[in-house]
Tab-separated table of C-alpha atoms and ligand atoms in Angstrom:
chain	number	residue	atom	x	y	z
A	1	MET	CA	85.956	86.817	83.117
A	2	TYR	CA	83.246	89.498	82.931
A	3	GLU	CA	80.489	86.916	83.274
A	4	GLN	CA	82.209	85.307	86.239
A	5	LEU	CA	82.593	88.655	88.001
A	6	ALA	CA	78.994	89.527	87.238
A	7	SER	CA	77.697	86.304	88.756
A	8	ALA	CA	79.880	86.660	91.877
A	9	ALA	CA	78.672	90.253	92.292
A	10	GLU	CA	75.070	89.263	91.649
A	11	TYR	CA	75.197	86.616	94.370
A	12	ILE	CA	76.636	89.106	96.880
A	13	GLN	CA	74.052	91.732	95.903
A	14	SER	CA	71.283	89.217	96.603
A	15	ILE	CA	72.488	89.085	100.231
A	16	ALA	CA	73.781	92.635	100.814
A	17	LYS	CA	71.444	95.101	102.506
A	18	ASN	CA	73.219	98.077	100.919
A	19	PRO	CA	75.973	98.430	98.316
A	20	PRO	CA	79.447	98.657	99.915
A	21	LYS	CA	81.435	101.846	99.561
A	22	VAL	CA	84.820	100.925	101.024
A	23	GLY	CA	86.579	97.606	100.482
A	24	ILE	CA	89.076	96.178	102.952
A	25	VAL	CA	91.451	93.241	102.533
A	26	LEU	CA	92.432	91.888	105.937
A	27	GLY	CA	95.896	90.391	106.232
A	28	SER	CA	96.790	87.339	108.278
A	29	GLY	CA	96.434	87.762	112.009
A	30	LEU	CA	94.494	91.029	111.648
A	31	GLY	CA	91.012	89.533	112.050
A	32	THR	CA	90.162	91.241	115.347
A	33	PHE	CA	89.089	94.270	113.311
A	34	ILE	CA	85.924	92.325	112.455
A	35	ASP	CA	84.664	92.912	116.013
A	36	SER	CA	84.293	96.590	115.022
A	37	VAL	CA	81.885	95.829	112.170
A	38	GLU	CA	78.219	96.542	112.834
A	39	ASN	CA	75.295	94.665	111.243
A	40	ALA	CA	77.828	92.115	110.007
A	41	GLN	CA	76.822	89.517	107.424
A	42	PHE	CA	79.271	86.681	106.851
A	43	ILE	CA	79.477	84.987	103.456
A	44	PRO	CA	81.929	82.067	103.107
A	45	TYR	CA	84.012	82.312	99.928
A	46	SER	CA	82.840	78.774	99.114
A	47	ASP	CA	79.273	80.145	98.695
A	48	ILE	CA	80.271	82.855	96.189
A	49	PRO	CA	80.411	81.756	92.531
A	50	PHE	CA	83.981	81.615	91.178
A	51	PHE	CA	85.621	82.607	94.479
A	52	GLN	CA	88.527	80.292	95.247
A	53	ASN	CA	89.046	79.348	98.860
A	54	THR	CA	92.310	79.999	100.661
A	55	THR	CA	94.464	77.071	101.684
A	56	VAL	CA	96.674	78.746	104.264
A	57	GLU	CA	95.979	77.929	107.874
A	58	GLY	CA	94.678	80.898	109.828
A	59	HIS	CA	93.491	82.576	106.623
A	60	GLU	CA	89.742	82.192	106.822
A	61	GLY	CA	88.007	82.684	103.536
A	62	ARG	CA	84.920	84.801	104.006
A	63	LEU	CA	83.425	88.069	102.867
A	64	ILE	CA	81.996	90.299	105.579
A	65	LEU	CA	79.450	92.980	104.767
A	66	GLY	CA	78.407	95.588	107.297
A	67	THR	CA	79.033	99.111	108.484
A	68	VAL	CA	81.995	100.769	110.160
A	69	GLU	CA	81.363	104.252	111.566
A	70	GLY	CA	78.153	104.248	109.525
A	71	ILE	CA	79.969	103.553	106.250
A	72	GLU	CA	79.053	100.446	104.216
A	73	VAL	CA	82.087	98.166	103.947
A	74	ALA	CA	82.967	94.878	102.266
A	75	ILE	CA	85.792	93.018	103.964
A	76	LEU	CA	87.778	90.233	102.345
A	77	HIS	CA	88.894	88.149	105.297
A	78	GLY	CA	91.441	85.810	103.798
A	79	ARG	CA	93.277	86.257	100.525
A	80	LEU	CA	94.921	83.996	98.002
A	81	HIS	CA	98.705	84.131	97.717
A	82	ALA	CA	100.935	83.487	94.728
A	83	TYR	CA	103.100	81.183	96.860
A	84	GLU	CA	100.164	78.780	97.159
A	85	GLY	CA	100.426	78.353	93.406
A	86	ASN	CA	97.397	80.514	92.625
A	87	PRO	CA	97.272	82.275	89.265
A	88	MET	CA	97.282	86.069	89.548
A	89	GLU	CA	93.809	86.191	87.973
A	90	ASP	CA	92.399	84.206	90.893
A	91	ILE	CA	94.286	86.296	93.452
A	92	VAL	CA	92.721	89.543	92.222
A	93	PHE	CA	89.257	88.139	91.447
A	94	PRO	CA	87.776	89.147	94.846
A	95	VAL	CA	89.066	92.723	94.484
A	96	ARG	CA	87.615	92.940	90.966
A	97	THR	CA	84.334	91.667	92.405
A	98	LEU	CA	84.309	94.451	95.016
A	99	ALA	CA	84.859	96.967	92.227
A	100	THR	CA	81.944	95.413	90.306
A	101	LEU	CA	79.833	95.924	93.436
A	102	GLY	CA	80.639	99.629	93.298
A	103	VAL	CA	83.432	99.935	95.863
A	104	GLU	CA	85.481	103.058	95.107
A	105	SER	CA	88.178	102.880	97.773
A	106	LEU	CA	90.221	99.898	98.878
A	107	LEU	CA	92.290	99.461	102.028
A	108	LEU	CA	94.911	96.731	101.819
A	109	THR	CA	96.300	95.399	105.075
A	110	SER	CA	99.072	92.889	105.631
A	111	ALA	CA	101.650	91.477	107.961
A	112	ALA	CA	105.180	92.244	106.801
A	113	GLY	CA	108.796	91.776	107.766
A	114	GLY	CA	110.713	94.877	108.830
A	115	VAL	CA	113.602	95.803	106.522
A	116	ASN	CA	114.120	99.348	107.799
A	117	PRO	CA	116.269	99.058	110.950
A	118	ASP	CA	114.244	101.864	112.569
A	119	PHE	CA	111.146	99.659	112.522
A	120	ASN	CA	110.109	97.341	115.349
A	121	PRO	CA	107.810	94.342	115.549
A	122	GLY	CA	104.306	95.651	116.213
A	123	ASP	CA	104.780	98.872	114.230
A	124	LEU	CA	101.907	99.971	112.003
A	125	VAL	CA	103.278	101.306	108.727
A	126	LEU	CA	101.444	103.303	106.073
A	127	ILE	CA	102.445	102.017	102.641
A	128	ASP	CA	103.775	104.977	100.662
A	129	ASP	CA	104.635	102.948	97.579
A	130	HIS	CA	105.637	99.448	96.529
A	131	ILE	CA	108.261	97.514	94.591
A	132	ASN	CA	106.921	94.499	92.725
A	133	LEU	CA	109.550	91.764	92.943
A	134	MET	CA	107.115	88.875	92.545
A	135	GLY	CA	108.100	88.333	88.918
A	136	GLN	CA	104.390	88.306	88.122
A	137	ASN	CA	101.699	90.848	87.326
A	138	PRO	CA	97.919	90.358	87.451
A	139	LEU	CA	97.464	92.395	84.266
A	140	LEU	CA	99.415	90.032	82.002
A	141	GLY	CA	97.328	88.751	79.135
A	142	LYS	CA	94.778	89.932	76.651
A	143	SER	CA	91.891	90.471	79.053
A	144	ILE	CA	93.596	93.492	80.623
A	145	ARG	CA	91.867	95.832	78.155
A	146	ASP	CA	88.472	94.682	79.400
A	147	PHE	CA	89.136	96.322	82.742
A	148	GLY	CA	91.244	99.400	82.101
A	149	PRO	CA	94.160	100.870	80.163
A	150	SER	CA	96.871	98.739	78.514
A	151	PHE	CA	99.700	100.550	80.303
A	152	PRO	CA	98.308	101.684	83.640
A	153	ASP	CA	100.034	104.574	85.364
A	154	MET	CA	101.256	103.612	88.822
A	155	GLY	CA	102.323	107.129	89.844
A	156	LYS	CA	99.577	107.222	92.456
A	157	ALA	CA	99.468	103.531	93.343
A	158	TYR	CA	98.672	104.571	96.917
A	159	SER	CA	96.171	107.414	96.933
A	160	ASN	CA	97.156	110.690	98.597
A	161	ASN	CA	93.620	111.126	99.924
A	162	ILE	CA	93.739	107.769	101.671
A	163	LYS	CA	97.210	108.497	103.043
A	164	GLU	CA	95.822	111.711	104.517
A	165	ALA	CA	92.815	109.826	105.887
A	166	LEU	CA	95.173	107.356	107.585
A	167	ILE	CA	97.482	110.020	108.978
A	168	SER	CA	94.677	112.129	110.412
A	169	ALA	CA	93.045	108.990	111.882
A	170	ALA	CA	96.338	108.079	113.557
A	171	LYS	CA	96.696	111.600	114.969
A	172	GLU	CA	93.145	111.648	116.263
A	173	ILE	CA	93.542	108.430	118.232
A	174	ALA	CA	97.176	109.144	119.142
A	175	VAL	CA	98.418	105.903	117.571
A	176	PRO	CA	101.951	106.213	116.226
A	177	ILE	CA	102.365	105.130	112.607
A	178	LYS	CA	105.415	104.954	110.391
A	179	ARG	CA	105.631	105.186	106.610
A	180	GLY	CA	107.496	103.062	104.133
A	181	VAL	CA	107.911	101.247	100.841
A	182	TYR	CA	106.575	97.673	100.636
A	183	ALA	CA	108.563	95.140	98.619
A	184	ALA	CA	106.554	92.148	97.424
A	185	MET	CA	108.365	88.827	97.118
A	186	LEU	CA	106.912	85.613	95.718
A	187	GLY	CA	107.744	83.485	98.776
A	188	PRO	CA	106.997	81.101	100.358
A	189	THR	CA	110.525	81.260	101.768
A	190	TYR	CA	111.370	84.193	103.957
A	191	GLU	CA	114.265	86.261	102.640
A	192	THR	CA	117.910	85.468	103.220
A	193	ALA	CA	120.010	88.118	104.943
A	194	ALA	CA	121.598	88.902	101.549
A	195	GLU	CA	118.175	89.395	99.976
A	196	VAL	CA	117.154	91.682	102.826
A	197	LYS	CA	120.307	93.744	102.234
A	198	MET	CA	119.340	93.934	98.541
A	199	LEU	CA	115.854	95.126	99.509
A	200	GLN	CA	117.361	97.867	101.669
A	201	ILE	CA	119.548	99.024	98.783
A	202	LEU	CA	116.491	99.037	96.511
A	203	GLY	CA	114.693	101.359	98.914
A	204	ALA	CA	112.301	98.978	100.644
A	205	ASP	CA	111.296	99.431	104.272
A	206	MET	CA	109.295	96.222	104.656
A	207	VAL	CA	108.726	92.983	102.815
A	208	GLY	CA	105.733	90.738	102.323
A	209	MET	CA	104.139	88.217	99.984
A	210	SER	CA	100.814	89.897	99.205
A	211	THR	CA	99.194	93.333	98.700
A	212	VAL	CA	100.871	94.244	95.403
A	213	PRO	CA	98.719	92.087	93.055
A	214	GLU	CA	95.538	93.519	94.596
A	215	ASN	CA	96.946	97.042	94.464
A	216	ILE	CA	97.755	96.700	90.759
A	217	ALA	CA	94.338	95.255	89.835
A	218	ALA	CA	92.521	97.916	91.887
A	219	ASN	CA	94.503	100.804	90.370
A	220	HIS	CA	93.820	99.403	86.931
A	221	LEU	CA	90.093	99.608	87.685
A	222	GLY	CA	90.453	103.218	88.835
A	223	LEU	CA	89.980	102.594	92.557
A	224	SER	CA	91.695	104.706	95.210
A	225	VAL	CA	93.952	102.401	97.175
A	226	GLY	CA	95.570	102.680	100.589
A	227	GLY	CA	97.794	100.246	102.435
A	228	ILE	CA	98.837	99.529	105.976
A	229	SER	CA	101.290	96.863	107.129
A	230	CYS	CA	101.795	95.521	110.594
A	231	ILE	CA	105.419	94.560	111.215
A	232	ALA	CA	105.227	90.935	112.388
A	233	ASN	CA	108.972	90.336	112.605
A	234	MET	CA	112.242	91.881	111.600
A	235	ALA	CA	113.592	90.385	108.377
A	236	ASN	CA	116.773	88.298	108.437
A	237	GLY	CA	119.956	90.149	109.255
A	238	ILE	CA	118.232	93.240	110.634
A	239	GLY	CA	119.093	92.385	114.200
A	240	PRO	CA	117.650	90.443	117.090
A	241	LYS	CA	114.714	92.739	117.748
A	242	GLU	CA	112.560	90.168	119.453
A	243	LEU	CA	109.754	91.280	121.699
A	244	ALA	CA	110.355	90.508	125.344
A	245	GLN	CA	108.618	87.186	125.865
A	246	GLU	CA	106.638	88.251	128.924
A	247	ASN	CA	105.188	91.244	127.085
A	248	ILE	CA	104.423	89.555	123.817
A	249	LYS	CA	100.723	88.896	124.433
A	250	GLU	CA	99.927	92.308	125.908
A	251	ARG	CA	101.785	94.029	123.094
A	252	ALA	CA	99.935	91.966	120.472
A	253	VAL	CA	96.584	92.907	122.047
A	254	GLU	CA	97.602	96.568	122.100
A	255	VAL	CA	98.750	96.471	118.472
A	256	MET	CA	95.519	94.800	117.342
A	257	SER	CA	93.453	97.344	119.247
A	258	ASN	CA	95.405	100.220	117.683
A	259	PHE	CA	95.101	98.630	114.245
A	260	SER	CA	91.315	98.269	114.585
A	261	LYS	CA	90.846	101.833	115.842
A	262	LEU	CA	93.054	103.163	113.045
A	263	LEU	CA	91.145	101.269	110.377
A	264	CYS	CA	87.727	102.354	111.717
A	265	LEU	CA	88.620	106.024	111.726
A	266	THR	CA	90.291	105.787	108.344
A	267	VAL	CA	87.076	104.316	106.897
A	268	LYS	CA	85.155	107.192	108.477
A	269	ASN	CA	87.591	109.744	107.002
A	270	ILE	CA	87.365	108.179	103.549
A	271	GLY	CA	83.589	107.870	103.674
B	301	HPA	N1	109.110	88.278	104.815
B	301	HPA	C1	108.117	88.140	103.921
B	301	HPA	N2	106.850	88.149	104.257
B	301	HPA	C2	106.530	88.314	105.537
B	301	HPA	C3	107.505	88.464	106.525
B	301	HPA	C4	108.878	88.452	106.139
B	301	HPA	O1	109.801	88.568	106.961
B	301	HPA	N3	106.857	88.619	107.715
B	301	HPA	C5	105.528	88.556	107.438
B	301	HPA	N4	105.319	88.378	106.126
Protein backbone atom coordinates (compact mmCIF):
# COMPACT_ATOMS: atom_id res chain seq x y z
CA MET A 1 0.00 0.00 0.00
CA TYR A 2 2.84 2.39 0.87
CA GLU A 3 4.43 1.96 -2.55
CA GLN A 4 1.11 2.55 -4.28
CA LEU A 5 0.50 5.74 -2.31
CA ALA A 6 4.03 6.91 -2.98
CA SER A 7 3.66 6.45 -6.73
CA ALA A 8 0.26 8.20 -6.81
CA ALA A 9 1.72 11.10 -4.80
CA GLU A 10 4.84 11.21 -6.95
CA TYR A 11 2.76 11.51 -10.12
CA ILE A 12 0.71 14.37 -8.64
CA GLN A 13 3.86 16.11 -7.40
CA SER A 14 5.28 15.98 -10.93
CA ILE A 15 2.32 18.12 -12.07
CA ALA A 16 1.63 20.29 -8.99
CA LYS A 17 3.11 23.78 -8.94
CA ASN A 18 3.08 23.88 -5.13
CA PRO A 19 2.28 21.32 -2.43
CA PRO A 20 -1.39 21.47 -1.33
CA LYS A 21 -2.22 22.52 2.20
CA VAL A 22 -5.96 21.90 2.43
CA GLY A 23 -7.75 18.90 0.94
CA ILE A 24 -11.41 18.99 -0.07
CA VAL A 25 -13.70 16.12 -1.03
CA LEU A 26 -16.59 17.42 -3.11
CA GLY A 27 -19.88 15.58 -2.77
CA SER A 28 -22.30 14.90 -5.60
CA GLY A 29 -23.93 17.96 -7.08
CA LEU A 30 -21.51 20.34 -5.32
CA GLY A 31 -19.16 20.85 -8.27
CA THR A 32 -19.90 24.55 -8.80
CA PHE A 33 -17.34 25.28 -6.08
CA ILE A 34 -14.66 24.51 -8.68
CA ASP A 35 -15.42 27.85 -10.38
CA SER A 36 -13.87 29.50 -7.29
CA VAL A 37 -10.51 27.77 -7.75
CA GLU A 38 -7.72 29.89 -9.20
CA ASN A 39 -4.82 28.55 -11.31
CA ALA A 40 -6.73 25.27 -11.54
CA GLN A 41 -5.02 22.15 -12.87
CA PHE A 42 -7.27 19.20 -13.65
CA ILE A 43 -5.94 15.65 -13.36
CA PRO A 44 -8.33 12.81 -14.31
CA TYR A 45 -8.29 9.99 -11.75
CA SER A 46 -7.57 7.63 -14.66
CA ASP A 47 -4.15 9.33 -15.09
CA ILE A 48 -3.11 8.86 -11.44
CA PRO A 49 -1.47 5.50 -10.61
CA PHE A 50 -3.71 3.27 -8.46
CA PHE A 51 -6.63 5.72 -8.38
CA GLN A 52 -9.88 3.91 -9.14
CA ASN A 53 -12.43 5.76 -11.21
CA THR A 54 -15.95 6.39 -9.97
CA THR A 55 -18.83 4.63 -11.67
CA VAL A 56 -21.71 6.79 -10.48
CA GLU A 57 -23.23 9.12 -13.02
CA GLY A 58 -22.64 12.77 -12.21
CA HIS A 59 -19.62 11.87 -10.06
CA GLU A 60 -16.72 13.01 -12.20
CA GLY A 61 -13.44 11.51 -11.19
CA ARG A 62 -10.75 14.16 -11.21
CA LEU A 63 -8.28 15.82 -8.90
CA ILE A 64 -8.13 19.61 -9.04
CA LEU A 65 -5.09 21.50 -7.82
CA GLY A 66 -5.09 25.25 -7.42
CA THR A 67 -5.56 28.06 -4.94
CA VAL A 68 -8.57 29.31 -3.02
CA GLU A 69 -8.14 32.66 -1.26
CA GLY A 70 -4.41 32.24 -1.87
CA ILE A 71 -4.27 28.86 -0.11
CA GLU A 72 -3.03 25.79 -2.03
CA VAL A 73 -5.82 23.21 -2.25
CA ALA A 74 -6.27 19.70 -3.62
CA ILE A 75 -9.86 18.86 -4.48
CA LEU A 76 -11.16 15.34 -4.98
CA HIS A 77 -14.06 15.83 -7.35
CA GLY A 78 -15.80 12.49 -7.30
CA ARG A 79 -15.46 9.80 -4.66
CA LEU A 80 -15.90 6.06 -4.52
CA HIS A 81 -18.83 4.70 -2.52
CA ALA A 82 -19.18 1.43 -0.66
CA TYR A 83 -22.54 0.84 -2.36
CA GLU A 84 -20.76 0.55 -5.71
CA GLY A 85 -19.04 -2.50 -4.26
CA ASN A 86 -15.72 -0.75 -3.67
CA PRO A 87 -13.47 -2.05 -0.90
CA MET A 88 -12.90 0.47 1.89
CA GLU A 89 -9.18 0.55 1.05
CA ASP A 90 -9.97 1.90 -2.41
CA ILE A 91 -12.49 4.40 -1.05
CA VAL A 92 -9.92 6.01 1.25
CA PHE A 93 -6.93 5.73 -1.10
CA PRO A 94 -7.34 9.28 -2.52
CA VAL A 95 -7.52 10.78 0.99
CA ARG A 96 -4.40 8.86 2.02
CA THR A 97 -2.72 10.19 -1.12
CA LEU A 98 -3.56 13.78 -0.14
CA ALA A 99 -2.03 13.13 3.28
CA THR A 100 1.09 11.75 1.57
CA LEU A 101 1.25 15.01 -0.40
CA GLY A 102 1.37 16.91 2.88
CA VAL A 103 -2.24 18.03 3.29
CA GLU A 104 -2.92 18.72 6.98
CA SER A 105 -6.60 19.65 6.93
CA LEU A 106 -9.44 17.96 5.11
CA LEU A 107 -12.92 19.28 4.35
CA LEU A 108 -15.48 16.60 3.57
CA THR A 109 -18.63 17.68 1.77
CA SER A 110 -21.69 15.64 0.89
CA ALA A 111 -25.33 15.61 -0.01
CA ALA A 112 -27.46 14.09 2.73
CA GLY A 113 -31.04 13.31 3.64
CA GLY A 114 -32.59 15.35 6.45
CA VAL A 115 -33.54 13.31 9.52
CA ASN A 116 -33.97 16.23 11.92
CA PRO A 117 -37.48 17.62 11.32
CA ASP A 118 -36.15 21.16 11.82
CA PHE A 119 -34.00 20.79 8.70
CA ASN A 120 -35.11 21.75 5.19
CA PRO A 121 -33.91 20.81 1.73
CA GLY A 122 -31.14 23.24 0.81
CA ASP A 123 -29.84 23.62 4.37
CA LEU A 124 -26.07 23.63 4.85
CA VAL A 125 -25.18 21.64 7.96
CA LEU A 126 -21.87 21.55 9.80
CA ILE A 127 -21.10 17.96 10.79
CA ASP A 128 -20.56 17.91 14.55
CA ASP A 129 -20.00 14.17 14.75
CA HIS A 130 -20.93 10.94 12.99
CA ILE A 131 -22.42 7.51 13.58
CA ASN A 132 -20.90 4.76 11.46
CA LEU A 133 -23.70 2.38 10.49
CA MET A 134 -22.05 1.13 7.32
CA GLY A 135 -21.01 -2.14 8.95
CA GLN A 136 -17.54 -1.52 7.55
CA ASN A 137 -14.42 0.34 8.59
CA PRO A 138 -11.47 1.37 6.40
CA LEU A 139 -9.00 0.47 9.15
CA LEU A 140 -9.84 -3.24 9.24
CA GLY A 141 -6.83 -5.41 8.54
CA LYS A 142 -3.18 -5.64 9.35
CA SER A 143 -1.99 -2.64 7.36
CA ILE A 144 -3.65 -0.22 9.78
CA ARG A 145 -0.46 0.00 11.86
CA ASP A 146 1.44 1.31 8.84
CA PHE A 147 -0.58 4.50 8.94
CA GLY A 148 -1.38 5.23 12.57
CA PRO A 149 -2.45 3.78 15.91
CA SER A 150 -4.20 0.40 16.27
CA PHE A 151 -7.14 1.87 18.19
CA PRO A 152 -7.57 5.42 16.95
CA ASP A 153 -9.35 7.87 19.21
CA MET A 154 -12.40 9.37 17.53
CA GLY A 155 -13.15 11.91 20.27
CA LYS A 156 -12.27 14.75 17.92
CA ALA A 157 -13.37 13.16 14.64
CA TYR A 158 -14.43 16.64 13.50
CA SER A 159 -11.84 19.20 14.51
CA ASN A 160 -12.91 22.08 16.75
CA ASN A 161 -10.64 24.46 14.85
CA ILE A 162 -12.32 23.63 11.56
CA LYS A 163 -15.76 23.93 13.14
CA GLU A 164 -14.80 27.41 14.31
CA ALA A 165 -13.42 28.23 10.86
CA LEU A 166 -16.75 27.17 9.32
CA ILE A 167 -18.88 29.05 11.83
CA SER A 168 -16.94 32.29 11.51
CA ALA A 169 -16.99 31.96 7.69
CA ALA A 170 -20.77 31.53 7.79
CA LYS A 171 -21.14 34.59 10.04
CA GLU A 172 -18.91 36.71 7.85
CA ILE A 173 -20.92 36.03 4.70
CA ALA A 174 -24.25 35.93 6.55
CA VAL A 175 -25.05 32.41 5.33
CA PRO A 176 -27.17 30.48 7.81
CA ILE A 177 -25.78 27.07 8.76
CA LYS A 178 -27.13 24.37 11.02
CA ARG A 179 -25.23 21.72 12.96
CA GLY A 180 -25.85 18.02 13.29
CA VAL A 181 -24.77 14.41 13.54
CA TYR A 182 -24.25 12.51 10.26
CA ALA A 183 -25.29 8.86 10.13
CA ALA A 184 -23.57 6.83 7.42
CA MET A 185 -25.54 3.98 5.85
CA LEU A 186 -24.21 1.48 3.32
CA GLY A 187 -26.95 2.11 0.73
CA PRO A 188 -27.64 2.04 -2.14
CA THR A 189 -31.26 2.00 -0.99
CA TYR A 190 -32.57 5.09 0.69
CA GLU A 191 -33.84 4.46 4.21
CA THR A 192 -37.30 3.20 5.05
CA ALA A 193 -39.44 5.37 7.31
CA ALA A 194 -38.77 2.89 10.14
CA GLU A 195 -35.02 3.18 9.61
CA VAL A 196 -35.27 6.96 9.64
CA LYS A 197 -37.15 6.76 12.95
CA MET A 198 -34.33 4.54 14.27
CA LEU A 199 -31.76 7.10 13.13
CA GLN A 200 -33.63 9.84 14.99
CA ILE A 201 -33.65 7.76 18.17
CA LEU A 202 -29.92 7.13 17.75
CA GLY A 203 -29.29 10.87 17.64
CA ALA A 204 -28.71 11.44 13.93
CA ASP A 205 -29.74 14.66 12.22
CA MET A 206 -28.92 13.63 8.65
CA VAL A 207 -28.09 10.51 6.71
CA GLY A 208 -25.80 9.76 3.80
CA MET A 209 -23.72 7.06 2.15
CA SER A 210 -20.25 8.61 2.23
CA THR A 211 -17.98 10.88 4.33
CA VAL A 212 -17.42 8.51 7.26
CA PRO A 213 -14.80 6.20 5.64
CA GLU A 214 -12.74 9.23 4.57
CA ASN A 215 -13.15 10.83 7.99
CA ILE A 216 -11.89 7.69 9.74
CA ALA A 217 -8.87 7.26 7.44
CA ALA A 218 -7.96 10.96 7.73
CA ASN A 219 -8.22 10.98 11.54
CA HIS A 220 -6.08 7.87 11.65
CA LEU A 221 -3.39 9.76 9.74
CA GLY A 222 -3.60 12.68 12.17
CA LEU A 223 -5.33 15.13 9.84
CA SER A 224 -7.76 17.77 11.10
CA VAL A 225 -11.11 17.04 9.52
CA GLY A 226 -14.22 19.14 8.99
CA GLY A 227 -17.51 18.25 7.35
CA ILE A 228 -20.40 20.03 5.73
CA SER A 229 -23.55 18.42 4.32
CA CYS A 230 -26.08 19.93 2.00
CA ILE A 231 -29.58 18.61 2.68
CA ALA A 232 -30.75 17.30 -0.70
CA ASN A 233 -34.06 15.86 0.49
CA MET A 234 -35.91 15.01 3.64
CA ALA A 235 -35.57 11.33 4.54
CA ASN A 236 -38.62 9.06 4.40
CA GLY A 237 -41.32 9.74 6.95
CA ILE A 238 -40.05 13.19 7.91
CA GLY A 239 -42.83 14.95 6.09
CA PRO A 240 -43.57 16.32 2.65
CA LYS A 241 -41.07 19.16 2.76
CA GLU A 242 -40.71 19.52 -0.97
CA LEU A 243 -39.40 22.74 -2.41
CA ALA A 244 -42.00 24.69 -4.33
CA GLN A 245 -41.49 23.60 -7.92
CA GLU A 246 -41.30 27.11 -9.37
CA ASN A 247 -38.54 28.09 -6.94
CA ILE A 248 -36.49 24.95 -7.16
CA LYS A 249 -33.90 26.20 -9.66
CA GLU A 250 -33.38 29.61 -8.06
CA ARG A 251 -33.07 28.03 -4.64
CA ALA A 252 -30.54 25.48 -5.93
CA VAL A 253 -28.45 28.29 -7.47
CA GLU A 254 -28.61 30.23 -4.21
CA VAL A 255 -27.63 27.19 -2.15
CA MET A 256 -24.69 26.41 -4.44
CA SER A 257 -23.52 30.01 -4.29
CA ASN A 258 -23.73 30.00 -0.49
CA PHE A 259 -21.94 26.66 -0.34
CA SER A 260 -19.09 27.92 -2.53
CA LYS A 261 -18.69 31.16 -0.57
CA LEU A 262 -18.75 29.23 2.71
CA LEU A 263 -16.11 26.78 1.54
CA CYS A 264 -13.81 29.52 0.19
CA LEU A 265 -13.84 31.48 3.42
CA THR A 266 -13.45 28.35 5.50
CA VAL A 267 -10.31 27.46 3.51
CA LYS A 268 -9.03 30.99 4.12
CA ASN A 269 -9.75 30.69 7.87
CA ILE A 270 -8.01 27.32 8.08
CA GLY A 271 -5.03 28.46 6.02
N1 LIG B 1 -30.38 8.95 2.40
C1 LIG B 1 -29.12 8.54 2.22
N2 LIG B 1 -28.25 9.21 1.49
C2 LIG B 1 -28.65 10.33 0.90
C3 LIG B 1 -29.95 10.82 1.04
C4 LIG B 1 -30.87 10.08 1.84
O1 LIG B 1 -32.05 10.44 2.00
N3 LIG B 1 -30.02 11.98 0.33
C5 LIG B 1 -28.80 12.18 -0.21
N4 LIG B 1 -27.96 11.19 0.13
